[in-house]
PDB file of C-alpha atoms in Angstrom:
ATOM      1  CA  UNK A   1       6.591 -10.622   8.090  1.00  0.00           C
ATOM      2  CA  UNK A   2       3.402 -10.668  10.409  1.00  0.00           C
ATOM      3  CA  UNK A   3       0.834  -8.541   9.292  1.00  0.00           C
ATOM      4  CA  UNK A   4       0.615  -5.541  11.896  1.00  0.00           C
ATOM      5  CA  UNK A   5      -2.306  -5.915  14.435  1.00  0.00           C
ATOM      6  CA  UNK A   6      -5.317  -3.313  14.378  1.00  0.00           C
ATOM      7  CA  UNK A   7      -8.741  -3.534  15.671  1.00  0.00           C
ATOM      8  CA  UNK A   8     -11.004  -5.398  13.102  1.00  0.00           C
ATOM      9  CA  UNK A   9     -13.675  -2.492  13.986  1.00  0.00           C
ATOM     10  CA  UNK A  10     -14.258   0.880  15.637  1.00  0.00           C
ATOM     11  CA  UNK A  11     -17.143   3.413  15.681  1.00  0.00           C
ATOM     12  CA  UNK A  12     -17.886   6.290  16.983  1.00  0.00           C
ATOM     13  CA  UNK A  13     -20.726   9.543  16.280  1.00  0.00           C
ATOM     14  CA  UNK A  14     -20.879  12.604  14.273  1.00  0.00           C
ATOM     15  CA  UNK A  15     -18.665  15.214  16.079  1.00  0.00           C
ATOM     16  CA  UNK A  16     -16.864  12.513  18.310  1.00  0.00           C
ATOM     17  CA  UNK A  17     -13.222  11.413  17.972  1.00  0.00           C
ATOM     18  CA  UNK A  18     -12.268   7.492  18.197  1.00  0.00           C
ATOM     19  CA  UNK A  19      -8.524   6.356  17.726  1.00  0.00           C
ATOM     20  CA  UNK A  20      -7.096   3.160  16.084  1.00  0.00           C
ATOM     21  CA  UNK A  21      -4.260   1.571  17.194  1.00  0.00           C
ATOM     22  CA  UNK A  22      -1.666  -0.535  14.934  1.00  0.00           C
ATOM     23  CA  UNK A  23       0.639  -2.410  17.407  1.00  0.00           C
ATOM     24  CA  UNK A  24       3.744  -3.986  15.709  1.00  0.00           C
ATOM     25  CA  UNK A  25       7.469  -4.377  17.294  1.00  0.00           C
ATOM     26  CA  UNK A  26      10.828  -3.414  17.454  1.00  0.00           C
ATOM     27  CA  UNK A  27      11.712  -4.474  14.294  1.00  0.00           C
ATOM     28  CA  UNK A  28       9.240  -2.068  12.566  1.00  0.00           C
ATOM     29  CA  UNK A  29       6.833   0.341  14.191  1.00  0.00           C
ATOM     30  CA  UNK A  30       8.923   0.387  16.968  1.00  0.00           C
ATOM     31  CA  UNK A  31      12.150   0.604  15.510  1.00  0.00           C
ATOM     32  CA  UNK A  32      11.411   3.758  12.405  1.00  0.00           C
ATOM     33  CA  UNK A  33       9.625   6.782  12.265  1.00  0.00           C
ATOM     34  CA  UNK A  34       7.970   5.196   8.641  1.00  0.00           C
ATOM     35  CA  UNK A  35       4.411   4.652   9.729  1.00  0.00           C
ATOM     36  CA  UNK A  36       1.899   5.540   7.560  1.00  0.00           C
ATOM     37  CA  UNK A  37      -1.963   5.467   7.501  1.00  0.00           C
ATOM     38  CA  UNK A  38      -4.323   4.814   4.757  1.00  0.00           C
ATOM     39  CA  UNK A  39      -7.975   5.223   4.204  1.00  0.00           C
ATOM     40  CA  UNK A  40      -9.994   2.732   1.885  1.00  0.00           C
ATOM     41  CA  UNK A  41     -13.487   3.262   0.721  1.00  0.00           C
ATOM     42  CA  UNK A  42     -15.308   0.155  -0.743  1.00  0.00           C
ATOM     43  CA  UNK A  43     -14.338  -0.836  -4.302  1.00  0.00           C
ATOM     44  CA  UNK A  44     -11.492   2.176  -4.128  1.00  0.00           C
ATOM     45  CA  UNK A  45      -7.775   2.584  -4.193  1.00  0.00           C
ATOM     46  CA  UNK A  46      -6.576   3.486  -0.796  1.00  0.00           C
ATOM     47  CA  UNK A  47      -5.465   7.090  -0.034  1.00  0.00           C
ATOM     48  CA  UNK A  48      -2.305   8.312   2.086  1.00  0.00           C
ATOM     49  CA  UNK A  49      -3.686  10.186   5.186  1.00  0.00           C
ATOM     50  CA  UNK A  50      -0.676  10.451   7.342  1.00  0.00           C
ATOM     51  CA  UNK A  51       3.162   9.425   6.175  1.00  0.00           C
ATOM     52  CA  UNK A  52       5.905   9.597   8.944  1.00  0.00           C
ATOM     53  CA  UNK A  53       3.997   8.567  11.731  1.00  0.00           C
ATOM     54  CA  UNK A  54       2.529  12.193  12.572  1.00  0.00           C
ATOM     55  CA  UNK A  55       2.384  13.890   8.815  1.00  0.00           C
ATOM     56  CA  UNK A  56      -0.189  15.054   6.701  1.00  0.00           C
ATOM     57  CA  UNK A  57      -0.071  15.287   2.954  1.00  0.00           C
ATOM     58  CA  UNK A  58      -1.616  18.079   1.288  1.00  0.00           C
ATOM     59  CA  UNK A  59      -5.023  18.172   1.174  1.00  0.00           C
ATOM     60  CA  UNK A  60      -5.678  15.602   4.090  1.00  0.00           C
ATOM     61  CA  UNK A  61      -8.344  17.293   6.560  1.00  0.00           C
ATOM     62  CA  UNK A  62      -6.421  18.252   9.784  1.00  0.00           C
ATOM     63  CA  UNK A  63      -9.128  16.188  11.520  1.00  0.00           C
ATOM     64  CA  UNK A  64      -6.366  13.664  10.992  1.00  0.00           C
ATOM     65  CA  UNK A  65      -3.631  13.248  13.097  1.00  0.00           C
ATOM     66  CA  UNK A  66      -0.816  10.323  14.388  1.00  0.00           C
ATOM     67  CA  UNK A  67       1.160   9.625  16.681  1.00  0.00           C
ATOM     68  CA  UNK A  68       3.368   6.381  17.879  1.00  0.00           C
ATOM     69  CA  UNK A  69       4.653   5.525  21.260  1.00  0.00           C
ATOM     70  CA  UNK A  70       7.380   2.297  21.445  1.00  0.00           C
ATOM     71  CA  UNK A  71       5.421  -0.362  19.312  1.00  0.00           C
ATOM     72  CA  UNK A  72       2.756   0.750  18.883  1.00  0.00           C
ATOM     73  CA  UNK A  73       1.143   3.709  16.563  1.00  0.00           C
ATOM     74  CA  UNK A  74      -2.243   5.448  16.567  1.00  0.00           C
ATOM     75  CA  UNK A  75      -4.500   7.427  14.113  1.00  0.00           C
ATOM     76  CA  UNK A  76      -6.874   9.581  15.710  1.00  0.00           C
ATOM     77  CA  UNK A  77      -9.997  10.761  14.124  1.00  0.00           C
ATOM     78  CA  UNK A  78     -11.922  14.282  15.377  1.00  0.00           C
ATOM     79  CA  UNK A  79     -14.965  15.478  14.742  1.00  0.00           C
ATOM     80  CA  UNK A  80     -16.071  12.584  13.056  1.00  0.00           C
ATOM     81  CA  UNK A  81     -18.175  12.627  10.204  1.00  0.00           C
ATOM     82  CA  UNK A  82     -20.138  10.742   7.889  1.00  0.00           C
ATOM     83  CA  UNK A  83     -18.064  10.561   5.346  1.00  0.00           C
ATOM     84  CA  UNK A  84     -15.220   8.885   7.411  1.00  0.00           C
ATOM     85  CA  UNK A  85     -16.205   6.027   7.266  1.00  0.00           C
ATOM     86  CA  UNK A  86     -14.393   3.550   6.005  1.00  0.00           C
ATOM     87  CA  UNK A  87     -11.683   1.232   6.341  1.00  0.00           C
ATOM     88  CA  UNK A  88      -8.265   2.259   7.431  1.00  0.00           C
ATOM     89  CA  UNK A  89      -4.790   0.526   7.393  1.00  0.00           C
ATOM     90  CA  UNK A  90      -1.926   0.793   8.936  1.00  0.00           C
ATOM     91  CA  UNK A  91       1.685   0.268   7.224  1.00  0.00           C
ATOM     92  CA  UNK A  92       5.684  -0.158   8.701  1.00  0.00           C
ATOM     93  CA  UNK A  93       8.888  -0.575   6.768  1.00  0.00           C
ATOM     94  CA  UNK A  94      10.440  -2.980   8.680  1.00  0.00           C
ATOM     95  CA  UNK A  95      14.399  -4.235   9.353  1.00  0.00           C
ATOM     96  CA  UNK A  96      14.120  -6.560   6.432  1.00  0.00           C
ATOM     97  CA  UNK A  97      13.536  -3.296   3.865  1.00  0.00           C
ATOM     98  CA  UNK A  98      10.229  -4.754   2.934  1.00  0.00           C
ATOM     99  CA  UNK A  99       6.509  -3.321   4.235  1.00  0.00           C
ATOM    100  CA  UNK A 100       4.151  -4.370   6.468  1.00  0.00           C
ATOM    101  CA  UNK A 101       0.152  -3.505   6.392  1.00  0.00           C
ATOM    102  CA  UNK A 102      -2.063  -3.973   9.194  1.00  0.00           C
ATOM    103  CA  UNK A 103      -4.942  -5.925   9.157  1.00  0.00           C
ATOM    104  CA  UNK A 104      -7.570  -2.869   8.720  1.00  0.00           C
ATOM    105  CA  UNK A 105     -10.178  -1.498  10.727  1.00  0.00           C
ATOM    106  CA  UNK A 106     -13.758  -0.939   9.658  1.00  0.00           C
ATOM    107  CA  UNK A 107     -14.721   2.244  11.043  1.00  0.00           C
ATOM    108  CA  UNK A 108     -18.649   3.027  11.214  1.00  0.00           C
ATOM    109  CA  UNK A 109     -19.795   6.169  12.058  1.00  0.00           C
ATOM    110  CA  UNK A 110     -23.126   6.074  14.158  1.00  0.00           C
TER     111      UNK A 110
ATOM    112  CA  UNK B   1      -1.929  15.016 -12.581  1.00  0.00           C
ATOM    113  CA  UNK B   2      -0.489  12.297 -11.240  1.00  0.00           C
ATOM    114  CA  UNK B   3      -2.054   8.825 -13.077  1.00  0.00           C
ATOM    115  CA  UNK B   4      -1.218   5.503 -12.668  1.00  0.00           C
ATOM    116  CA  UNK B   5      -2.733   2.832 -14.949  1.00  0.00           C
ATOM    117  CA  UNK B   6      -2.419  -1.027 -14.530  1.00  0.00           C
ATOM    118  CA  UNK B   7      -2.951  -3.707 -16.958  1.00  0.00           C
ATOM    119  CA  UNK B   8      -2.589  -7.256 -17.670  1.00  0.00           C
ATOM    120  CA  UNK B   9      -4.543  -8.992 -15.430  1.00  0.00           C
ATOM    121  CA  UNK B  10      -7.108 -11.580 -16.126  1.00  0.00           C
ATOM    122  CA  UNK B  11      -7.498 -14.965 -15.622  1.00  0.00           C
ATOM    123  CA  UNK B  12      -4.535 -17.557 -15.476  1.00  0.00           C
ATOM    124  CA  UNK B  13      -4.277 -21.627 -14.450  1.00  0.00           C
ATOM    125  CA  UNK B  14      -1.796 -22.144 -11.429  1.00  0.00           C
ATOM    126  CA  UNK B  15       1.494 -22.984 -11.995  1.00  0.00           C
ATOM    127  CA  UNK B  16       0.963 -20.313 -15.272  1.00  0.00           C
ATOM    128  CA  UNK B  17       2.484 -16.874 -15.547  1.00  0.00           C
ATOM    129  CA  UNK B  18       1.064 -12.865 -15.910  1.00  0.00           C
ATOM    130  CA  UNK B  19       3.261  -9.914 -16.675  1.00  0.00           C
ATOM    131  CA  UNK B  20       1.557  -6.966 -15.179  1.00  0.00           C
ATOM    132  CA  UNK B  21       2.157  -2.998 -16.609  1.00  0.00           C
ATOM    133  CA  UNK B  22       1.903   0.307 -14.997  1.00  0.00           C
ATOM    134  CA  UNK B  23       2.038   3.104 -16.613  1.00  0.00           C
ATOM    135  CA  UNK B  24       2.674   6.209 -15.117  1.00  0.00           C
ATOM    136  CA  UNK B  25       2.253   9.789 -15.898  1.00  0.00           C
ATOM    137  CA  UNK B  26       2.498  13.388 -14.064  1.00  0.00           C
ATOM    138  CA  UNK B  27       5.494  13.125 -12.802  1.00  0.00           C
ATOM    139  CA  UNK B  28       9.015  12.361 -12.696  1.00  0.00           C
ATOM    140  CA  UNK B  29       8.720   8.974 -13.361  1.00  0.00           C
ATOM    141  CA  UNK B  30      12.512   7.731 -12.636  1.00  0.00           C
ATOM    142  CA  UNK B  31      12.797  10.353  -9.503  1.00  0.00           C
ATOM    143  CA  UNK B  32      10.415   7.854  -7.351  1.00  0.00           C
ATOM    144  CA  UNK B  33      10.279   4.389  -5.697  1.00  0.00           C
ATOM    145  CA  UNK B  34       7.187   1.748  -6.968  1.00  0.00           C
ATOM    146  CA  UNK B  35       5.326  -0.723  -5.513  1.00  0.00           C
ATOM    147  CA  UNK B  36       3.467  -3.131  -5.994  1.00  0.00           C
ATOM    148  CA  UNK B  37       0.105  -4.237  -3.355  1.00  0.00           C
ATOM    149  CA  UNK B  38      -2.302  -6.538  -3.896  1.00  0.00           C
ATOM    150  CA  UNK B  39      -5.643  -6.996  -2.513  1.00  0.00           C
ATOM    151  CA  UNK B  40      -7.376 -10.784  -2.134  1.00  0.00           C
ATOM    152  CA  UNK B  41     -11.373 -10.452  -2.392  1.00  0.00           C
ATOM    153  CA  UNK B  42     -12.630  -8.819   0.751  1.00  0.00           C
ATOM    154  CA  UNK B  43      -9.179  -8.672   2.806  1.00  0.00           C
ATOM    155  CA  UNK B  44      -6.759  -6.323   3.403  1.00  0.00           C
ATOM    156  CA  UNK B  45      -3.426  -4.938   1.754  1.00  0.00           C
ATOM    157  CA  UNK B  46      -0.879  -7.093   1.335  1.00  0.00           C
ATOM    158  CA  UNK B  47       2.656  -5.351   0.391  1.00  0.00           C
ATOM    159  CA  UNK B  48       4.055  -7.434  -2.590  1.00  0.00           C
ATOM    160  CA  UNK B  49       7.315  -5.683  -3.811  1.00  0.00           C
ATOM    161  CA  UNK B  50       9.274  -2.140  -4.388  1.00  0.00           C
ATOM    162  CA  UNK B  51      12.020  -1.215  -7.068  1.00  0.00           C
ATOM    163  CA  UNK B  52      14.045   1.967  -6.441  1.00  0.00           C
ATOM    164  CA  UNK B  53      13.993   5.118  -8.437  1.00  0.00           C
ATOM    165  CA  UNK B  54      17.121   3.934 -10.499  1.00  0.00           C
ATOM    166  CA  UNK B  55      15.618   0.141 -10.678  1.00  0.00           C
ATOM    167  CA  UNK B  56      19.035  -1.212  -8.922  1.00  0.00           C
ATOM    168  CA  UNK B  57      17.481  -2.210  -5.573  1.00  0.00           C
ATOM    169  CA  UNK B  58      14.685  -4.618  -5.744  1.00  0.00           C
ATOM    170  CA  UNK B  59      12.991  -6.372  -2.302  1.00  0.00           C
ATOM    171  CA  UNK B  60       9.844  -8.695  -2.213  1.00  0.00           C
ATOM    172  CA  UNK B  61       7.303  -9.597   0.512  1.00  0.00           C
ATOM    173  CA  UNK B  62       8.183 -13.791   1.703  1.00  0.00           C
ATOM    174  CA  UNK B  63       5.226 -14.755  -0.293  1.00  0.00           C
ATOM    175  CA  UNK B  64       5.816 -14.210  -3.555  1.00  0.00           C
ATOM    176  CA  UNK B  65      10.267 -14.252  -3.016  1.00  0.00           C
ATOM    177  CA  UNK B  66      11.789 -16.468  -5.857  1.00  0.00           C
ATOM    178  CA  UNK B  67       8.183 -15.888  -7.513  1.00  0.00           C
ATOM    179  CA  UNK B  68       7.526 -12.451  -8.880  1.00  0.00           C
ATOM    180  CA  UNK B  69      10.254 -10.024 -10.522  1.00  0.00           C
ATOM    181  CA  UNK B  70       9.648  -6.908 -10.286  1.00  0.00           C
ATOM    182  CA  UNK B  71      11.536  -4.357 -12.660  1.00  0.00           C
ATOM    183  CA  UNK B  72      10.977  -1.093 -14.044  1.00  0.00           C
ATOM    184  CA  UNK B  73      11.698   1.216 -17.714  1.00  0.00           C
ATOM    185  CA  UNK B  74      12.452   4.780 -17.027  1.00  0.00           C
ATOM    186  CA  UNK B  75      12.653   5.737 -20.594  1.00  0.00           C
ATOM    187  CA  UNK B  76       8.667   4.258 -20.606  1.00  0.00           C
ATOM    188  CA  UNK B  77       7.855   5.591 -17.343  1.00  0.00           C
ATOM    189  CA  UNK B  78       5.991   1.768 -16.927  1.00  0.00           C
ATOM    190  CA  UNK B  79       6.615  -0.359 -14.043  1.00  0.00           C
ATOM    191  CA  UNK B  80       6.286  -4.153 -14.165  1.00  0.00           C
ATOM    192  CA  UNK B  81       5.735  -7.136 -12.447  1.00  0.00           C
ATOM    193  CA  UNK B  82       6.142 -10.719 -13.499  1.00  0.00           C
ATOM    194  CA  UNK B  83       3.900 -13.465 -12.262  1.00  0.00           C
ATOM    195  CA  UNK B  84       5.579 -17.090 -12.159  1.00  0.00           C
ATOM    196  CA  UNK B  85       4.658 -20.716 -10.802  1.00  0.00           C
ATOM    197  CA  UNK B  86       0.891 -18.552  -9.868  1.00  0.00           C
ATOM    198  CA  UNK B  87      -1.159 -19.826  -6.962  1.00  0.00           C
ATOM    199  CA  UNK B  88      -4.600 -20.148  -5.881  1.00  0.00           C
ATOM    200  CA  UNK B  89      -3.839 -17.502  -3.176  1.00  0.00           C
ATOM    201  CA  UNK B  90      -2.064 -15.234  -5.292  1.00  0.00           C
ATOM    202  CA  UNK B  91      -6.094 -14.011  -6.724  1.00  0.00           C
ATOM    203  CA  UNK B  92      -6.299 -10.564  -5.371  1.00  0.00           C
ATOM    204  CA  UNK B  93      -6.189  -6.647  -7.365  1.00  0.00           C
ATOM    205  CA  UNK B  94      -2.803  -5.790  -7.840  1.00  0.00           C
ATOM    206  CA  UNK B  95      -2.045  -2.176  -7.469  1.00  0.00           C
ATOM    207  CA  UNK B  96       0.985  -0.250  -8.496  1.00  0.00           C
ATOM    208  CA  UNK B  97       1.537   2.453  -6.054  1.00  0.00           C
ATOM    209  CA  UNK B  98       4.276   5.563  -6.493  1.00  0.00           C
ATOM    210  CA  UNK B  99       6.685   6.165  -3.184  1.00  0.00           C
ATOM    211  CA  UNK B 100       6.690   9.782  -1.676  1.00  0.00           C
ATOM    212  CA  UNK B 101      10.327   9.296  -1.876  1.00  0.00           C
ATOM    213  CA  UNK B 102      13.382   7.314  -3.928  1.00  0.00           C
ATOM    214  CA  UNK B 103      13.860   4.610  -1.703  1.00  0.00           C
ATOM    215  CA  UNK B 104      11.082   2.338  -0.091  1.00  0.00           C
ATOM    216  CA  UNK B 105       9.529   4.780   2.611  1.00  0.00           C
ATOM    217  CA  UNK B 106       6.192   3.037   3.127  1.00  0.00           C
ATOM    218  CA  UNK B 107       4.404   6.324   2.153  1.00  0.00           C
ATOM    219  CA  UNK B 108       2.635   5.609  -1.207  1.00  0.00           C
ATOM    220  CA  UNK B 109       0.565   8.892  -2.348  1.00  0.00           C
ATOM    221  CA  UNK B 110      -0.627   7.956  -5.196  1.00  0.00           C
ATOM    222  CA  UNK B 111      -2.058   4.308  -6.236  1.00  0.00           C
ATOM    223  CA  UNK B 112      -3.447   2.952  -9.635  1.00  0.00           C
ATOM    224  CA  UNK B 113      -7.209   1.640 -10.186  1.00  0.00           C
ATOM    225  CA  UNK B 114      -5.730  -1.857  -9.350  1.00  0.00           C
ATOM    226  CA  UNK B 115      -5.751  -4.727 -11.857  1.00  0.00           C
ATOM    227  CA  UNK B 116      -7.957  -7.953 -10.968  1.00  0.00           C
ATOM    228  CA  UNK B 117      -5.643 -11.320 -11.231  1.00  0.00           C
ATOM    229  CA  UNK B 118      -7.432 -14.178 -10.887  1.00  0.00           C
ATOM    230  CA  UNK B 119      -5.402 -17.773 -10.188  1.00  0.00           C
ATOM    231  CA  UNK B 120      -7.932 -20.779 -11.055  1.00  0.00           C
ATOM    232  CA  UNK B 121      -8.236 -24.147 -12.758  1.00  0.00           C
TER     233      UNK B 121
END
């Protein structure tokens, strides 16, 4: 069960859009459509930004948005703004019917 | 509204045992998957374990396998999980997190406050 491997940082400006990636392999990005995305704010409970690789749960800004390609998904951030910063994980299930986070990127908006 | 409120944390000696609670309100309580994620001090999620809806399917993260039970009461809408043989590296907030779905999905949309367990002599 190795953790799933994200950037340890991004950042980007106000009004620009930066990606993350969360690269994992067959056996769980790769291998189900049961990626989601979480954002974390310091000293806070994370919150579900996009379930299903590309899905958005109600109430999630469409400024939001994934996608995956083989082994690898994304989470792509536009129109960036101050408030998005923070740090963001990645999750898989995985062949074993257990979960998998990523190790979480610190975003910092400029 | 959808709450989720842990308890029973707090400081334990390793080797000693914790029996965490959640207990859950706003919805459907036995319709949905739980989880369980922890949290060490400044590092990131670690998945711990997940109980089906019904309570019949059970799976655990290698770390804490042969460990940690984790079991549910539908009739109290309160998810559990018990802490045995507790390590050092087990210190981290526990959070019990409800599954969009019945079944472990990955997709947890709505999470507790989290529960601080310390492990220490």
């Amino acid at each position: 069960q190795s953790a799933l491997t994200q950037p340890a940082s991004v950042s980007g400006s106000p009004g620009q859009s930066i990606t993350i990636s969360c690269t994992g392999t067959s056996s769980d990005v790769g291998g189900y459509n049961y990626v989601s995305w979480y954002q974390q704010h310091p000293g806070k409970a994370p919150k579900l930004i996009i379930y299903d690789v590309d899905n958005r749960p109600s109430g999630v800004s469409n400024r939001f948005s994934g996608s995956k390609s083989g082994n690898t998904a994304s989470l792509t951030i536009s129109g960036l703004q101050a408030e998005d910063e923070s740090d963001y994980y990645c999750s898989s299930y995985t062949s074993s019917t257990t979960l998998v986070f990523g190790g979480g990127t610190k975003l910092t908006v400029l | 509204e959808v709450q989720l409120l842990e308890s029973g944390g707090g400081l334990v000696q390793p080797g000693g045992s914790l029996r965490l609670s959640c207990a859950a309100s706003g919805f459907t309580f036995r319709n949905y998957a739980m989880s369980w994620v922890r949290q060490a001090p400044g590092k990131g999620l670690e998945w711990v374990s997940v109980v089906s809806a019904s309570g019949d399917s059970t799976y655990y993260a290698d770390s804490v396998k042969g460990r940690f039970t984790i079991y549910r009461d539908n009739s109290k809408n309160t998810l559990y999980l018990q802490m045995n043989s507790l390590r050092d590296e087990d210190t981290a907030v526990y959070y019990c997190a409800k599954d969009r779905g019945s079944r472990l999905s990955g997709a947890s949309d709505y999470w507790g406050q989290g529960t601080l367990v310390t492990v220490s002599s």
